[in-house]
Amino acid sequence: DLALFVKLANSEPLIGPEAVPLRILVPAYVTSELKTAFQIGFLIFIHELGHFVAAKWAGIRADGFAIGMGPCLASYRKGIGFVLGSADAVAMRRYGKRPLAMPDSERMELGLGETEYSLRALPIGGYVRMLGQEDGDPGAVSDDARSFTRAAIPKRAVVILAGITANLILAIVLFLIAFLVGVRFPAPAVGFIEPLSAAAIAIPSDATQPIGLQAGDRVMFINGDEIKTYGDLRVATAMARPDETLSIEVERNGARVTYSTTPIKDANNGLLSLGVDPAHSAMLTDVAESREIVVKALAMVSPTLASAGVGPASRIEAVNGKPVSTFTQLADAAANSNGQPLVLTWSHLVDAPVESTKDVTVELIPDFELLRGAGADGGVDLGLLGLVPLARVQAIVESSKNKGILQDGDVFLRVGSLQGPRTSEVMKAFRAAPNATIPALVLRDGVETTVELKTDADGRVGVYLEAAFDHPQLARSVERITDGTNEFETAASALDTIALGRVLSLNGEAISDFVSLRSALINHAIASKDASGDLILRIGLQDPSPTATPVETTLTLTPRDIATLQQLSNSFPIPASIFDPEFTVLSANGDPFKAILMGFRQTVVMVEQVFLTIDRVSRGSVGVDQLQGPVGILHTGTQVASEGFMFMLFFLALISVNLAVVNLLPIPIADGGLFVFLMYERFVGKPPSIAFQNAAALAGIAFVAGLFLLTFYNDLGRLFS
């Protein structure tokens, strides 16, 4: 039995730039993997138990029932007793032949039980051995009255479908238990919205509403289907037909708003996507893999956070004395603060009593304009009116090939032959040269330093980049930008800005870096008040050549530029990614009848989604690289385990449904294929020829082996990339 499923229903785990030391991770990881293997093995055991019980009911001789696969560790057969190894091997030594080769009369005369119950070495499922039925050998038929092939067709149909039925019943039971207690999921609330994504350009049915979904929106329905979790949102989007326009109903400030948009394929995973992240709460995540990242991120924001005891699992209770519970509220507080610092009231402090709180003041991060370059390959950068800062190394990944070559704080002056590259251009240059060595010039502690950078197979150098807003020099300016529909010329396009030059002044006011340039521009934009005409400013520019004379020219701001500057505010300094998502709980509130209904409904939905996945793979909107095999399922199980026991039950129910549906597919060696052969026999009057069944079995084995190799390759790629 082969379990394949598309991992769409769960939010992605937080992965930081540095791995936890291997000596710490390995014991817990291996233990978790084994636990997940046993749990998934239990699902396959239930599948085979269904076949076994049905075979007993049908009077078919079931010679073996195994828990696990591979070498036999211990077994029991009536007349032999409990033995280490195979009871059949003991019978072979005693009587010269296996019990399966004996007629019932001889077996019973010797006092041997019909079935050998065995425990196998590999905890990956189990199997039932029936007389006259072997998946890999269609010719292994028997004329015995109790053989599989001699049983009536309706009884054989029950036996074949019993494993699928057992998995579906188990899924309903697991869903029932999970919903009876309640399962926590990321809520279908919108957090960060990717610029120019499907969500960002969604069209409202009400013309008074803004274009695009907004942070804080709660998605209620997609194409009329209720959305209860963020996973539902991702699945509904990924499973959309290519070029299908979705109707999305959201709840915003207590009112309902309907939007329409067409999902766009995500370049990172190849799936159709709205381009939204889940909304986050005001509690820092305590996921084991991310604790070190939380600590590092807090240290970068303010050293006073750590000294106050703020760490993983700490929660912001209030901002400037006003209670908060979501990151959206934190972002709104920052945007409405007029740049003033925020006083954060924290609870759940490290090494402090649970009820204790502490106030910590944090500075805000000034917002800059998002510049999306025009053209198919236009990158996204932060800047002002087309002026862009240089790219700087924020942090180096522990496993980076360039550890020791680059250093934190290095500013890129040249990459390859490109002078003053923007952050997007630096990334593009690396990705265009996989497994290569790229010469670069960086500014390190005020000294220009030449380095040779190494890229990996995906064109990555293993660093996190940031815009050097506090640096005086300029990167190459962006001359034209797009909002996804129209293209606009930037104010910087008229300056003929020289890369690595710098802005000296604005209307005679000295400018030292991008932050001071931002302040000066915003002040002029606000002072202009009237955004109906152009605003002409004098700007002093310095060519990078030490002998060049500074020049002064004009900077023409259009009404659109003025409006953009007036709308710039400030951002909350702690990144949303280290906060837990907002959660919702799916629960029957203790009502067993409601839990049964929810469990049955969820099972039906999952069956539909598996078939939808197959359809979308065939259409190309879901790539085959999204399919997972046993290794991927085990790895996902280890991540799911940290979400709690009820979420693990929910996950196992998902896998149980997948086992049922995959076994129902008309693959020759799967239950669905055997059922097709059985229906052929029912209507034609005889089974397909042994030669045809052999050929079909070989084709089925080849198909399953190919799927296994494909998914195994996908799994390893995800684990080690």
XYZ file of C-alpha atoms in Angstrom:
721
model
C 0.000 0.000 0.000
C 1.311 3.441 -1.008
C 0.301 6.657 0.727
C 0.652 9.845 -1.319
C -0.796 13.195 -0.412
C -0.314 16.872 -1.139
C 0.782 18.858 1.896
C -1.577 21.794 1.692
C -3.681 21.733 4.830
C -1.069 22.851 7.382
C 0.735 26.131 7.811
C 4.468 26.056 7.169
C 6.756 25.679 10.189
C 9.065 28.501 11.158
C 12.573 27.782 9.914
C 15.379 30.019 11.007
C 18.654 30.973 9.321
C 20.712 28.677 11.547
C 20.110 25.042 12.428
C 19.973 23.779 15.986
C 23.178 21.807 16.712
C 22.869 18.237 15.429
C 23.702 16.694 18.802
C 20.555 18.307 20.205
C 18.236 17.600 17.293
C 19.010 13.988 16.457
C 17.653 12.120 19.520
C 14.320 13.974 19.612
C 13.992 13.890 15.820
C 14.644 10.152 15.548
C 12.248 9.397 18.408
C 9.565 11.500 16.751
C 10.151 9.824 13.371
C 9.785 6.353 14.910
C 6.633 7.379 16.743
C 5.147 8.703 13.500
C 6.194 5.525 11.662
C 4.336 3.401 14.220
C 1.266 5.618 13.952
C 1.149 5.442 10.164
C 1.925 1.731 10.366
C -1.160 1.421 12.557
C -3.282 2.951 9.787
C -2.059 0.363 7.288
C -2.558 -2.345 9.918
C -6.216 -1.253 10.197
C -6.476 -1.450 6.403
C -5.211 -5.035 6.400
C -7.350 -5.892 9.419
C -10.364 -4.931 7.325
C -9.309 -7.447 4.659
C -8.671 -10.078 7.326
C -12.018 -9.745 9.093
C -13.850 -9.770 5.766
C -11.940 -12.868 4.633
C -12.924 -14.676 7.844
C -16.543 -13.628 7.290
C -16.449 -14.861 3.680
C -14.982 -18.247 4.699
C -11.760 -17.606 2.774
C -8.720 -19.269 4.266
C -6.463 -16.572 5.718
C -3.082 -18.194 6.297
C -1.223 -15.176 7.644
C -1.827 -11.854 9.326
C 1.246 -9.709 9.908
C 1.839 -6.533 11.846
C 4.748 -4.798 10.127
C 6.770 -5.885 7.126
C 10.090 -7.622 6.542
C 11.766 -10.313 8.667
C 9.585 -12.093 11.221
C 10.520 -11.245 14.822
C 7.926 -13.340 16.627
C 4.743 -15.210 15.748
C 1.887 -17.348 16.994
C -0.035 -20.186 15.385
C -2.341 -22.493 17.282
C -0.598 -25.831 17.696
C 2.848 -24.185 17.542
C 2.399 -21.498 20.182
C 4.406 -18.283 20.576
C 7.872 -18.527 19.024
C 10.702 -16.213 18.109
C 10.829 -16.072 14.337
C 8.260 -17.758 12.125
C 5.838 -20.384 13.424
C 5.581 -21.629 9.824
C 9.304 -22.380 9.883
C 8.726 -24.534 12.973
C 5.868 -26.329 11.193
C 8.113 -26.872 8.167
C 10.748 -28.538 10.346
C 8.172 -30.698 12.124
C 5.931 -31.750 9.241
C 7.987 -31.110 6.109
C 5.631 -28.538 4.650
C 3.979 -25.225 5.477
C 0.426 -25.204 6.877
C -0.746 -23.320 3.773
C 0.199 -26.357 1.681
C -1.933 -28.654 3.864
C -5.634 -29.234 3.244
C -7.884 -28.184 6.137
C -8.439 -31.792 7.201
C -4.708 -32.494 7.575
C -4.052 -29.162 9.287
C -6.860 -29.723 11.782
C -5.741 -33.318 12.424
C -2.319 -31.968 13.381
C -3.962 -29.377 15.637
C -2.613 -26.398 13.670
C -4.522 -23.121 13.584
C -5.532 -21.596 10.276
C -3.651 -18.312 10.687
C -0.112 -17.382 11.623
C -0.114 -14.062 13.507
C 3.306 -12.446 13.198
C 5.204 -9.347 14.259
C 7.594 -8.083 11.573
C 10.743 -5.985 11.880
C 9.630 -2.911 9.955
C 6.763 -0.928 11.572
C 5.309 0.174 8.229
C 1.940 -1.564 8.071
C 1.058 -5.205 7.627
C -0.482 -7.739 5.253
C -2.991 -10.579 4.949
C -2.005 -13.800 3.179
C -5.065 -15.495 1.675
C -5.146 -18.827 -0.114
C -5.253 -18.284 -3.882
C -4.598 -14.536 -3.808
C -1.219 -12.823 -4.153
C -0.985 -9.240 -5.411
C 2.315 -9.758 -7.189
C 1.509 -13.207 -8.633
C -1.929 -13.449 -10.344
C -1.117 -17.026 -11.298
C -1.013 -18.169 -7.673
C -4.634 -19.382 -7.780
C -6.024 -22.403 -5.973
C -8.838 -24.888 -6.587
C -9.387 -25.320 -2.859
C -13.010 -24.691 -1.925
C -11.880 -22.069 0.619
C -9.551 -20.197 -1.707
C -10.092 -16.583 -2.659
C -10.706 -17.436 -6.301
C -13.462 -19.940 -5.469
C -15.433 -17.508 -3.296
C -18.548 -15.891 -4.732
C -17.949 -12.591 -6.506
C -19.988 -10.511 -3.984
C -17.924 -11.970 -1.120
C -14.658 -11.267 -2.936
C -15.855 -7.702 -3.565
C -16.478 -7.255 0.158
C -12.999 -8.591 0.972
C -11.339 -6.313 -1.577
C -13.188 -3.178 -0.436
C -12.972 -3.991 3.282
C -9.528 -2.393 3.698
C -10.700 0.857 2.097
C -13.849 0.798 4.226
C -11.815 0.192 7.390
C -9.634 3.231 6.661
C -12.646 5.456 5.995
C -14.371 4.289 9.186
C -11.162 4.886 11.144
C -10.874 8.389 9.643
C -14.436 9.188 10.711
C -13.700 7.932 14.230
C -10.456 9.918 14.490
C -12.125 13.069 13.164
C -14.989 12.467 15.607
C -12.630 12.240 18.604
C -10.635 15.263 17.457
C -13.713 17.425 16.919
C -15.330 16.226 20.147
C -12.358 17.637 22.068
C -11.475 20.420 19.643
C -8.559 20.906 17.214
C -6.560 24.124 16.946
C -5.736 25.448 13.454
C -4.308 28.682 12.062
C -7.311 30.946 11.460
C -8.291 32.005 7.905
C -7.272 35.583 8.699
C -5.080 37.578 6.310
C -1.699 38.794 7.509
C 1.057 39.913 5.134
C -0.050 40.359 1.510
C 2.585 39.896 -1.168
C 2.818 42.932 -3.472
C 1.125 42.422 -6.862
C -0.179 39.034 -5.736
C -3.682 37.782 -6.553
C -4.852 39.059 -3.160
C -3.239 42.477 -3.643
C -5.045 43.129 -6.953
C -8.393 41.505 -6.045
C -11.374 43.531 -7.285
C -14.184 44.315 -4.811
C -17.823 43.974 -5.846
C -18.472 47.186 -3.887
C -16.732 50.088 -5.628
C -16.440 51.973 -2.321
C -14.087 49.322 -0.967
C -10.318 49.427 -1.678
C -8.730 47.160 -4.285
C -7.078 44.126 -2.739
C -7.583 42.161 0.432
C -6.498 43.938 3.619
C -4.463 42.727 6.593
C -6.910 41.562 9.239
C -9.550 40.358 6.743
C -11.078 37.005 7.693
C -11.863 34.816 4.665
C -15.326 33.290 5.096
C -16.119 31.697 1.711
C -14.310 30.899 -1.546
C -16.627 30.144 -4.470
C -19.398 29.516 -1.946
C -17.420 26.923 0.064
C -17.011 27.753 3.745
C -13.445 28.455 4.836
C -12.845 27.495 8.454
C -9.022 27.448 8.636
C -6.025 28.948 6.875
C -5.376 25.446 5.535
C -8.814 25.492 3.892
C -7.853 28.777 2.247
C -4.617 27.356 0.849
C -6.287 24.180 -0.375
C -9.180 26.015 -2.041
C -6.721 28.254 -3.859
C -4.245 25.551 -4.877
C -7.057 23.280 -6.073
C -8.606 25.967 -8.298
C -8.669 25.256 -12.011
C -5.977 27.093 -13.977
C -7.108 30.637 -14.884
C -10.264 30.258 -12.762
C -11.521 33.474 -11.164
C -12.364 32.950 -7.508
C -15.112 34.727 -5.583
C -13.761 35.465 -2.089
C -16.026 36.695 0.676
C -14.220 38.280 3.619
C -15.315 39.741 6.929
C -13.888 43.203 7.585
C -14.794 45.317 10.597
C -17.993 43.333 11.105
C -19.149 43.685 7.472
C -18.937 41.265 4.534
C -17.067 42.224 1.353
C -16.788 40.081 -1.793
C -13.707 40.142 -4.018
C -12.828 38.406 -7.271
C -9.336 37.437 -8.353
C -7.415 34.754 -10.239
C -4.780 32.812 -8.262
C -1.189 33.127 -9.445
C 1.305 30.267 -9.389
C 3.794 30.682 -6.546
C 7.344 30.550 -7.891
C 8.588 28.913 -4.671
C 6.313 25.857 -4.616
C 4.610 25.842 -8.012
C 1.104 25.991 -6.494
C -1.668 28.434 -7.276
C -1.757 31.002 -4.492
C -3.451 34.192 -3.347
C -0.115 35.462 -2.020
C -1.129 35.902 1.609
C 0.393 34.764 4.877
C -1.752 33.870 7.891
C -2.411 36.616 10.400
C -0.273 36.437 13.521
C -1.077 36.774 17.187
C 0.720 38.870 19.796
C 2.516 35.827 21.266
C 6.079 34.922 20.298
C 6.331 31.376 18.983
C 7.696 28.622 21.181
C 8.238 26.077 18.394
C 11.424 24.181 19.249
C 13.100 24.744 15.858
C 12.537 28.502 16.089
C 13.450 29.425 19.656
C 16.991 30.394 18.759
C 15.671 32.517 15.891
C 13.269 34.315 18.217
C 16.135 35.166 20.564
C 18.303 36.477 17.709
C 15.476 38.529 16.201
C 14.720 40.171 19.553
C 18.398 40.987 20.061
C 18.471 42.756 16.681
C 15.412 44.855 17.615
C 16.557 45.958 21.077
C 18.924 44.498 23.702
C 16.531 45.661 26.417
C 13.968 43.026 25.334
C 16.170 40.110 26.393
C 17.270 41.812 29.592
C 13.585 42.301 30.461
C 12.998 38.569 30.126
C 11.210 38.644 26.745
C 11.697 35.371 24.847
C 9.851 32.457 23.213
C 6.220 32.202 24.443
C 6.243 35.817 25.728
C 3.080 37.744 24.900
C 2.362 41.435 24.274
C -0.655 42.307 26.409
C -0.880 46.031 25.675
C 0.615 48.849 23.580
C 0.794 52.239 25.285
C -1.651 50.826 27.838
C -4.209 49.679 25.235
C -4.893 45.875 25.242
C -3.925 43.966 22.076
C -4.179 40.343 20.980
C -3.147 40.288 17.307
C -0.157 41.387 15.275
C -2.486 43.451 13.072
C -3.235 45.593 16.143
C 0.500 45.974 16.754
C 1.043 47.037 13.140
C -1.843 49.524 13.346
C -0.417 50.983 16.570
C 2.931 51.509 14.841
C 1.322 53.077 11.762
C -0.700 55.529 13.883
C 2.083 56.507 16.273
C 3.507 59.406 14.190
C 6.894 57.764 14.556
C 6.894 57.892 18.340
C 8.275 54.882 20.275
C 5.806 52.298 21.605
C 5.581 51.047 25.183
C 4.926 47.292 25.062
C 3.543 45.459 28.097
C 4.880 41.879 28.074
C 3.717 38.804 30.003
C 5.018 35.201 30.187
C 8.541 36.476 30.723
C 11.490 34.079 30.836
C 12.367 32.927 34.377
C 9.624 35.119 35.868
C 6.328 34.352 37.638
C 3.475 33.712 35.201
C 1.433 36.679 36.444
C 4.312 39.188 36.164
C 4.473 41.806 33.386
C 7.057 44.322 32.266
C 6.963 47.446 30.077
C 9.613 47.811 27.359
C 9.925 50.797 25.006
C 10.819 50.038 21.359
C 11.669 52.301 18.442
C 9.725 51.912 15.173
C 11.003 51.161 11.688
C 10.284 53.844 9.058
C 8.384 52.576 6.009
C 9.741 53.038 2.509
C 8.128 52.835 -0.895
C 7.791 49.388 -2.462
C 9.293 49.645 -5.951
C 8.343 46.875 -8.376
C 10.461 47.248 -11.488
C 8.611 47.227 -14.805
C 9.062 44.340 -17.203
C 8.826 40.582 -16.843
C 11.990 40.388 -14.731
C 11.454 43.529 -12.678
C 12.471 42.926 -9.078
C 10.994 44.352 -5.886
C 13.008 46.815 -3.819
C 12.430 49.345 -1.061
C 13.317 52.946 -1.775
C 11.935 56.411 -2.478
C 10.728 57.728 -5.846
C 13.021 55.295 -7.673
C 16.080 55.960 -5.501
C 17.267 52.730 -3.875
C 19.822 51.942 -1.135
C 22.583 49.389 -1.561
C 22.195 45.775 -0.384
C 23.829 44.678 2.841
C 24.447 41.292 4.476
C 22.139 41.030 7.477
C 23.112 37.514 8.567
C 24.946 34.464 7.236
C 23.391 31.006 7.321
C 25.439 28.603 9.427
C 25.783 26.124 6.540
C 26.590 28.791 3.938
C 29.458 28.125 1.509
C 30.436 31.760 2.035
C 30.825 31.642 5.796
C 34.227 33.234 6.402
C 34.139 34.907 2.978
C 31.302 37.336 3.699
C 30.695 39.016 7.039
C 27.623 40.506 8.681
C 27.336 44.146 7.593
C 29.129 43.793 4.238
C 27.639 46.238 1.694
C 27.640 45.136 -1.966
C 29.296 47.702 -4.260
C 29.639 45.378 -7.250
C 28.479 41.857 -8.133
C 30.094 40.451 -11.246
C 30.265 43.418 -13.632
C 27.188 45.157 -12.180
C 28.007 48.373 -10.302
C 25.803 49.380 -7.356
C 23.267 46.541 -7.640
C 19.924 46.769 -5.890
C 18.974 43.990 -3.460
C 16.748 42.341 -6.090
C 19.590 42.524 -8.629
C 22.041 40.916 -6.187
C 19.645 37.999 -5.680
C 18.975 37.733 -9.424
C 22.705 37.638 -10.191
C 23.240 34.767 -7.774
C 20.252 32.750 -8.995
C 21.364 33.116 -12.605
C 24.692 31.406 -11.800
C 24.182 28.118 -9.921
C 27.276 26.195 -8.805
C 29.490 29.104 -9.807
C 32.100 31.471 -8.406
C 31.130 35.137 -8.690
C 33.561 38.015 -8.043
C 32.164 40.810 -5.897
C 33.291 44.033 -4.265
C 31.975 44.788 -0.777
C 32.441 47.643 1.644
C 33.574 46.227 4.998
C 34.228 48.569 7.920
C 34.807 51.430 5.457
C 37.298 49.452 3.335
C 36.562 48.124 -0.156
C 37.225 44.368 -0.212
C 37.206 41.970 -3.159
C 35.649 38.559 -2.516
C 34.918 35.403 -4.545
C 31.402 34.163 -3.763
C 30.264 30.563 -4.244
C 26.690 29.658 -5.197
C 24.937 26.330 -4.632
C 22.862 24.297 -7.098
C 19.927 26.692 -6.671
C 22.030 29.822 -7.088
C 22.083 30.753 -3.404
C 24.988 32.104 -1.378
C 23.489 31.440 2.057
C 22.973 34.960 3.378
C 20.062 37.162 4.402
C 20.077 40.586 2.741
C 18.676 43.922 3.866
C 18.578 47.422 2.425
C 21.326 49.661 3.850
C 19.092 52.646 4.639
C 21.682 54.127 6.991
C 24.387 54.083 4.285
C 25.004 57.266 2.239
C 25.606 55.691 -1.203
C 22.966 54.813 -3.792
C 22.312 51.654 -5.738
C 21.136 51.759 -9.343
C 17.845 53.612 -9.442
C 14.565 52.106 -10.620
C 13.436 54.105 -13.653
C 10.001 52.553 -14.209
C 7.673 50.762 -11.795
C 4.383 48.900 -12.157
C 1.350 48.393 -9.928
C 0.425 45.200 -11.774
C -1.784 47.003 -14.278
C -0.031 50.240 -15.258
C 3.583 51.363 -15.574
C 4.891 54.645 -14.176
C 8.085 56.609 -14.656
C 9.815 57.378 -11.356
C 11.122 60.774 -10.293
C 14.644 59.317 -10.190
C 14.540 58.517 -13.915
C 15.063 62.203 -14.745
C 18.152 62.482 -12.504
C 20.333 60.079 -14.490
C 21.509 58.867 -11.080
C 24.943 57.298 -11.109
C 25.214 54.053 -9.175
C 27.273 54.426 -6.003
C 26.670 58.162 -5.993
C 24.921 59.779 -3.047
C 22.309 62.426 -2.235
C 23.885 65.444 -0.550
C 20.981 67.804 0.007
C 17.313 68.528 -0.596
C 16.352 72.176 -1.014
C 19.590 73.058 0.767
C 18.957 70.724 3.721
C 21.870 68.324 4.296
C 21.078 64.642 3.708
C 23.202 61.976 5.398
C 21.373 58.756 4.487
C 18.073 57.332 3.260
C 16.351 57.867 6.605
C 17.071 61.592 6.573
C 16.130 61.773 2.863
C 12.811 60.113 3.706
C 12.094 62.595 6.486
C 12.884 65.579 4.262
C 10.756 64.314 1.374
C 7.777 63.531 3.636
C 8.010 66.989 5.222
C 7.927 68.637 1.793
C 5.057 66.393 0.639
C 2.995 67.172 3.743
C 3.786 70.880 3.509
C 2.592 70.947 -0.104
C -0.889 69.796 1.039
C -2.235 70.175 -2.490
C -1.405 67.017 -4.450
C -3.006 68.276 -7.692
C 0.213 69.613 -9.233
C 3.911 68.781 -9.486
C 6.311 69.582 -6.646
C 9.742 70.772 -7.763
C 12.647 70.138 -5.362
C 16.362 70.886 -5.747
C 18.526 67.851 -5.101
C 22.295 67.771 -4.727
C 24.061 64.688 -6.094
C 27.640 63.480 -5.666
C 29.247 61.346 -8.386
C 31.237 58.440 -6.839
C 34.453 59.684 -8.414
C 36.550 61.491 -5.755
C 37.458 64.244 -8.230
C 33.912 64.868 -9.442
C 32.121 68.091 -8.588
C 28.748 67.791 -6.824
C 25.822 68.794 -9.021
C 22.410 70.239 -8.208
C 19.374 69.446 -10.299
C 15.610 69.317 -9.890
C 13.490 66.463 -8.601
C 9.953 66.604 -9.946
C 7.312 64.936 -7.779
C 4.013 64.097 -9.441
C 0.739 64.112 -7.505
C 1.071 60.327 -7.318
C 4.566 60.692 -5.756
C 3.290 63.229 -3.248
C 0.387 60.986 -2.252
C 2.758 58.042 -1.843
C 5.038 60.034 0.467
C 2.101 61.315 2.512
C 0.921 57.752 3.104
C 4.274 56.444 4.394
C 4.163 55.611 8.074
C 6.119 53.303 10.391
C 6.283 49.556 10.963
C 6.357 47.476 14.103
C 10.021 46.554 14.711
C 9.580 42.881 15.687
C 8.934 40.717 12.590
C 5.540 39.028 12.339
C 7.191 35.732 11.383
C 8.348 35.032 14.955
C 4.841 35.395 16.379
C 2.419 32.479 16.538
C -0.410 32.624 13.995
C -3.901 33.530 15.077
C -5.694 30.285 15.892
C -9.222 29.020 15.582
C -10.610 25.876 17.196
C -12.831 23.461 15.271
C -14.976 21.789 17.883
C -18.340 20.097 18.338
C -18.429 21.617 21.832
C -18.895 18.206 23.421
C -21.903 17.255 21.246
C -21.231 13.665 20.028
C -23.860 13.853 17.267
C -22.366 17.058 15.915
C -18.884 15.496 16.165
C -20.068 12.482 14.129
C -21.494 14.807 11.478
C -18.294 16.882 11.394
C -16.171 13.737 11.156
C -18.239 12.315 8.297
C -18.254 15.661 6.469
C -14.477 16.090 6.860
C -13.919 12.576 5.486
C -16.041 13.344 2.425
C -14.165 16.629 1.901
C -10.806 14.856 2.107
C -11.891 12.192 -0.400
C -12.894 14.968 -2.784
C -9.579 16.754 -2.272
C -7.513 13.680 -3.084
C -9.345 13.239 -6.384
C -9.046 16.988 -7.006
C -5.305 16.703 -6.438
C -5.039 13.976 -9.073
C -7.055 16.134 -11.473
C -4.935 19.242 -10.805
C -1.701 17.284 -11.247
C -2.977 16.129 -14.643
C -3.907 19.726 -15.522
C -0.515 21.007 -14.386
C -1.749 23.496 -11.780
C -0.285 21.233 -9.062
C 3.220 20.020 -9.834
C 4.313 16.430 -9.248
C 7.045 17.876 -7.035
C 4.312 18.589 -4.474
C 3.559 14.893 -3.975
C 4.955 13.304 -0.838
C 5.885 9.712 -0.150
C 6.597 7.764 3.037
C 9.668 9.810 3.999
C 7.815 13.080 3.516
C 4.809 11.830 5.463
C 7.059 10.773 8.348
C 8.783 14.154 8.327
C 5.456 15.989 8.271
C 4.268 13.796 11.124
C 7.198 14.908 13.281
C 6.245 18.549 12.683
C 2.559 17.865 13.343
C 3.358 16.123 16.634
C 4.420 19.427 18.194
C 0.937 20.833 17.575
C -0.644 18.543 20.167
C -2.340 15.164 20.406
C -5.652 16.241 18.836
C -3.900 17.733 15.820
C -1.958 14.471 15.457
C -5.262 12.552 15.453
C -6.526 14.905 12.753
C -3.345 14.341 10.724
C -3.658 10.559 11.033
C -7.282 10.802 9.886
C -6.072 12.674 6.790
C -3.558 9.925 6.035
C -6.194 7.245 6.625
C -8.445 8.888 4.020
C -5.519 9.107 1.612
C -4.743 5.413 2.103
C -8.352 4.572 1.319
C -8.565 6.715 -1.808
C -5.167 5.707 -3.225
C -6.100 2.048 -2.742
C -9.356 2.714 -4.573
C -7.506 3.871 -7.703
C -7.616 1.342 -10.592
C -3.943 0.408 -10.277
C -3.587 -3.351 -10.998
C -1.901 -4.291 -7.699
C -4.071 -1.959 -5.590
C -7.502 -2.822 -4.268
C -9.110 -0.676 -6.963
C -7.353 -2.639 -9.698
C -8.434 -5.972 -8.193
C -11.990 -4.673 -7.999
C -11.892 -3.730 -11.709
C -10.772 -7.283 -12.563
C -13.561 -8.631 -10.383
C -16.167 -6.523 -12.187
C -14.770 -7.770 -15.504
C -15.250 -11.334 -14.292
C -18.789 -10.499 -13.128
C -19.938 -9.157 -16.488
C -17.838 -11.279 -18.884
C -18.232 -14.513 -16.986
C -14.555 -15.253 -16.537
C -11.547 -13.392 -15.118
C -8.976 -11.730 -17.390
C -6.328 -14.120 -18.668
C -3.394 -14.889 -16.394
C -1.067 -13.444 -19.033
C -2.998 -10.168 -19.022
C -3.094 -10.081 -15.223
C 0.650 -10.741 -15.082
C 1.328 -7.923 -17.549
C -0.993 -5.608 -15.631
C 0.656 -6.569 -12.327
C 4.100 -5.794 -13.764
C 2.824 -2.465 -15.083
C 1.272 -1.710 -11.696
C 4.474 -2.593 -9.865
C 6.464 -0.395 -12.266
C 3.993 2.466 -11.798
C 4.069 2.228 -8.004
C 7.862 1.881 -7.998
C 8.111 4.960 -10.196
C 5.824 6.901 -7.871
C 7.862 5.758 -4.899
C 11.129 6.895 -6.508
C 9.571 10.221 -7.548
C 8.158 10.962 -4.113
C 11.326 9.718 -2.426
C 13.317 12.164 -4.560
C 10.849 14.957 -3.693
C 11.055 14.103 0.011
C 14.856 14.115 0.099
C 14.951 17.346 -1.889
C 12.702 19.048 0.661
C 14.642 17.651 3.618
C 18.101 18.650 2.432
C 17.500 21.759 0.329
